[in-house]
Amino acid sequence: MSTTISAADVSALRKQTGAGMMDCKKALQEADGDFEKAVEILKVQMGNKLGKLAGRETAEGTVQSYIHANGKVGVLVQVECNTDFVARNEDFIAFAKDLALHIAAMNPQYVSADDIPQDAKDKEIRVWEQQLEAEGKPEHIRPKIIEGKLKAWAKEVALLDQPHVNGDKYDGKTIEQLRGEVSATTGENVVIKRFSRFAVGE
């Protein structure tokens, strides 16, 4: 005997995951009406589509904010997706809000390591070169040491490479991993476009 899937269940699943109506109906049928199991099925299916999502244009999205309790630190972050439907999705909005909180706490300078301008890298390299010279490090090993320092520094200042500040909630996952999960859940290309952090005294 097949499980009867109501339109209300399909609608509720679509609202939570952002998946298409037919995908939601099939997932519920496969899960014999078990809502949570259907969510897992859709996550797996969407995960396989992640590579195809990256090239899709992001014309919708949300701007979310975070103001620290003392009123001295504030953040605005712009996160984009493909459709207005997902822009209103609770998981998508929650991700953007948590992102703003993370930026307030960790103060990243760039969205990704690729966004770091060469002059900023050169400035750090000059400092490290002086340090290594002062430490008496042999010249032939300095480039390798500086290369390692550059990679470590890029991870510190690039938002996508940072583990979320709420490590207990997100099991130490990076912002890029969390962005990928939201993309899989919604079935859309999720892009962190830009952010601004404001702090009194900085």
CSV table of C-alpha atoms in Angstrom, one decimal:
chain,number,residue,atom,x,y,z
A,1,MET,CA,0.0,0.0,0.0
A,2,SER,CA,1.5,3.3,-1.1
A,3,THR,CA,1.7,6.3,1.3
A,4,THR,CA,-0.6,9.2,0.3
A,5,ILE,CA,1.4,12.4,0.0
A,6,SER,CA,-0.7,15.5,0.6
A,7,ALA,CA,-0.1,18.8,-1.2
A,8,ALA,CA,0.4,20.4,2.2
A,9,ASP,CA,3.3,18.1,3.0
A,10,VAL,CA,4.9,18.8,-0.4
A,11,SER,CA,4.5,22.5,0.1
A,12,ALA,CA,6.0,22.4,3.6
A,13,LEU,CA,9.0,20.4,2.4
A,14,ARG,CA,9.5,22.8,-0.5
A,15,LYS,CA,9.4,25.8,2.0
A,16,GLN,CA,12.1,24.2,4.2
A,17,THR,CA,14.4,23.0,1.4
A,18,GLY,CA,13.8,25.3,-1.5
A,19,ALA,CA,13.6,22.2,-3.8
A,20,GLY,CA,11.2,21.9,-6.7
A,21,MET,CA,7.6,20.6,-6.1
A,22,MET,CA,8.2,17.4,-8.1
A,23,ASP,CA,11.5,16.7,-6.3
A,24,CYS,CA,9.7,17.2,-3.0
A,25,LYS,CA,6.9,14.9,-3.9
A,26,LYS,CA,9.3,12.1,-5.1
A,27,ALA,CA,11.4,12.5,-1.9
A,28,LEU,CA,8.3,12.1,0.3
A,29,GLN,CA,7.2,9.1,-1.7
A,30,GLU,CA,10.6,7.5,-1.4
A,31,ALA,CA,10.6,8.2,2.4
A,32,ASP,CA,7.1,6.7,2.8
A,33,GLY,CA,5.9,10.1,4.1
A,34,ASP,CA,8.7,10.5,6.7
A,35,PHE,CA,9.4,14.3,6.5
A,36,GLU,CA,12.9,14.2,8.0
A,37,LYS,CA,14.0,11.3,5.8
A,38,ALA,CA,12.7,13.2,2.8
A,39,VAL,CA,14.8,16.2,3.8
A,40,GLU,CA,17.9,13.9,3.9
A,41,ILE,CA,17.1,12.5,0.5
A,42,LEU,CA,16.9,16.0,-1.0
A,43,LYS,CA,20.2,17.0,0.6
A,44,VAL,CA,21.9,14.0,-1.0
A,45,GLN,CA,20.3,14.8,-4.4
A,46,MET,CA,21.2,18.5,-4.3
A,47,GLY,CA,24.7,17.7,-3.2
A,48,ASN,CA,25.3,15.9,-6.5
A,49,LYS,CA,24.1,19.1,-8.3
A,50,LEU,CA,26.4,21.4,-6.5
A,51,GLY,CA,28.9,21.6,-9.4
A,52,LYS,CA,26.2,22.6,-11.7
A,53,LEU,CA,25.0,25.4,-9.4
A,54,ALA,CA,28.2,27.4,-9.4
A,55,GLY,CA,27.8,28.9,-12.8
A,56,ARG,CA,24.2,30.1,-12.3
A,57,GLU,CA,23.6,33.8,-12.1
A,58,THR,CA,22.7,35.2,-8.7
A,59,ALA,CA,20.1,37.9,-9.2
A,60,GLU,CA,18.3,37.6,-5.8
A,61,GLY,CA,19.4,37.4,-2.2
A,62,THR,CA,19.3,39.2,1.1
A,63,VAL,CA,21.1,41.8,3.1
A,64,GLN,CA,21.3,41.0,6.8
A,65,SER,CA,22.9,42.8,9.8
A,66,TYR,CA,24.3,42.2,13.2
A,67,ILE,CA,24.8,44.8,15.9
A,68,HIS,CA,26.7,43.8,19.0
A,69,ALA,CA,25.0,44.2,22.4
A,70,ASN,CA,27.3,47.1,23.4
A,71,GLY,CA,26.4,49.0,20.2
A,72,LYS,CA,30.0,49.4,19.2
A,73,VAL,CA,30.4,46.8,16.5
A,74,GLY,CA,28.0,46.3,13.5
A,75,VAL,CA,28.0,44.3,10.3
A,76,LEU,CA,26.1,44.4,7.0
A,77,VAL,CA,26.4,41.3,4.7
A,78,GLN,CA,25.0,40.7,1.2
A,79,VAL,CA,24.3,37.1,0.3
A,80,GLU,CA,22.9,36.2,-3.2
A,81,CYS,CA,21.0,33.3,-4.7
A,82,ASN,CA,19.2,32.5,-7.9
A,83,THR,CA,15.5,33.1,-7.1
A,84,ASP,CA,13.3,35.2,-4.9
A,85,PHE,CA,11.8,32.0,-3.5
A,86,VAL,CA,15.1,31.0,-1.9
A,87,ALA,CA,15.9,34.6,-0.9
A,88,ARG,CA,12.9,34.2,1.5
A,89,ASN,CA,13.9,30.7,2.6
A,90,GLU,CA,14.4,30.5,6.4
A,91,ASP,CA,17.7,28.5,6.2
A,92,PHE,CA,19.1,31.0,3.7
A,93,ILE,CA,18.3,34.0,5.8
A,94,ALA,CA,19.6,32.2,9.0
A,95,PHE,CA,22.9,31.5,7.2
A,96,ALA,CA,23.2,35.2,6.3
A,97,LYS,CA,22.4,36.3,9.9
A,98,ASP,CA,25.0,33.9,11.4
A,99,LEU,CA,27.5,35.1,8.8
A,100,ALA,CA,27.0,38.7,10.0
A,101,LEU,CA,27.6,37.6,13.6
A,102,HIS,CA,30.8,35.7,12.6
A,103,ILE,CA,32.1,38.7,10.7
A,104,ALA,CA,31.5,41.0,13.7
A,105,ALA,CA,33.5,38.5,15.9
A,106,MET,CA,36.4,37.5,13.6
A,107,ASN,CA,36.9,40.6,11.5
A,108,PRO,CA,37.8,39.0,8.1
A,109,GLN,CA,39.3,41.4,5.6
A,110,TYR,CA,38.2,39.7,2.3
A,111,VAL,CA,35.5,37.3,1.1
A,112,SER,CA,38.0,34.8,-0.3
A,113,ALA,CA,41.8,34.4,-0.6
A,114,ASP,CA,41.5,35.3,-4.3
A,115,ASP,CA,40.2,38.7,-3.3
A,116,ILE,CA,43.4,39.7,-1.5
A,117,PRO,CA,45.2,42.4,-3.5
A,118,GLN,CA,48.9,41.8,-4.4
A,119,ASP,CA,50.0,45.0,-2.6
A,120,ALA,CA,48.5,43.6,0.7
A,121,LYS,CA,50.4,40.4,0.2
A,122,ASP,CA,53.6,42.3,-0.6
A,123,LYS,CA,53.3,44.3,2.6
A,124,GLU,CA,53.1,41.1,4.7
A,125,ILE,CA,56.0,39.5,2.8
A,126,ARG,CA,58.3,42.5,3.4
A,127,VAL,CA,57.7,42.1,7.2
A,128,TRP,CA,58.4,38.4,7.1
A,129,GLU,CA,61.6,38.9,5.1
A,130,GLN,CA,62.9,41.3,7.7
A,131,GLN,CA,61.9,38.9,10.5
A,132,LEU,CA,63.7,35.9,8.9
A,133,GLU,CA,66.8,38.0,8.2
A,134,ALA,CA,66.8,39.1,11.9
A,135,GLU,CA,66.4,35.5,13.0
A,136,GLY,CA,69.4,34.5,10.8
A,137,LYS,CA,67.5,32.1,8.6
A,138,PRO,CA,69.5,30.9,5.6
A,139,GLU,CA,68.5,32.8,2.4
A,140,HIS,CA,67.8,29.6,0.4
A,141,ILE,CA,65.0,28.5,2.7
A,142,ARG,CA,63.3,31.9,3.2
A,143,PRO,CA,61.0,31.7,0.1
A,144,LYS,CA,59.6,28.4,1.3
A,145,ILE,CA,58.9,29.7,4.8
A,146,ILE,CA,57.3,32.9,3.4
A,147,GLU,CA,55.1,30.8,1.1
A,148,GLY,CA,53.8,28.8,4.1
A,149,LYS,CA,53.3,32.0,6.1
A,150,LEU,CA,51.4,33.6,3.2
A,151,LYS,CA,49.0,30.6,3.0
A,152,ALA,CA,48.4,30.7,6.7
A,153,TRP,CA,47.8,34.4,6.7
A,154,ALA,CA,45.4,34.2,3.8
A,155,LYS,CA,43.3,31.7,5.7
A,156,GLU,CA,43.2,34.1,8.7
A,157,VAL,CA,41.9,37.1,6.7
A,158,ALA,CA,39.7,35.4,4.1
A,159,LEU,CA,36.1,34.9,5.3
A,160,LEU,CA,35.5,31.6,3.4
A,161,ASP,CA,38.5,29.9,5.0
A,162,GLN,CA,37.6,30.8,8.6
A,163,PRO,CA,35.9,28.2,10.8
A,164,HIS,CA,32.6,29.7,12.1
A,165,VAL,CA,33.1,31.4,15.4
A,166,ASN,CA,30.2,29.3,16.9
A,167,GLY,CA,32.3,26.1,16.7
A,168,ASP,CA,29.9,24.1,19.0
A,169,LYS,CA,26.9,24.8,16.7
A,170,TYR,CA,28.8,24.1,13.5
A,171,ASP,CA,31.3,21.4,14.5
A,172,GLY,CA,34.3,23.5,13.4
A,173,LYS,CA,33.1,23.8,9.8
A,174,THR,CA,34.4,26.7,7.7
A,175,ILE,CA,32.2,29.4,6.2
A,176,GLU,CA,32.8,27.9,2.8
A,177,GLN,CA,31.6,24.4,4.0
A,178,LEU,CA,28.5,26.1,5.5
A,179,ARG,CA,27.9,28.0,2.3
A,180,GLY,CA,28.1,24.8,0.3
A,181,GLU,CA,25.5,23.1,2.6
A,182,VAL,CA,23.1,26.0,2.2
A,183,SER,CA,23.6,25.7,-1.6
A,184,ALA,CA,22.9,22.0,-1.4
A,185,THR,CA,19.8,22.4,0.8
A,186,THR,CA,18.3,25.2,-1.4
A,187,GLY,CA,19.4,23.8,-4.7
A,188,GLU,CA,20.8,27.2,-5.8
A,189,ASN,CA,24.1,29.0,-6.3
A,190,VAL,CA,24.7,30.8,-2.9
A,191,VAL,CA,27.3,33.5,-3.1
A,192,ILE,CA,28.6,35.8,-0.4
A,193,LYS,CA,28.9,39.0,-2.4
A,194,ARG,CA,30.3,41.5,0.1
A,195,PHE,CA,30.3,42.7,3.7
A,196,SER,CA,31.1,45.8,5.7
A,197,ARG,CA,32.1,45.8,9.4
A,198,PHE,CA,31.9,48.9,11.5
A,199,ALA,CA,33.6,49.3,14.8
A,200,VAL,CA,33.8,52.3,17.1
A,201,GLY,CA,37.5,53.3,17.6
A,202,GLU,CA,38.8,51.4,14.6
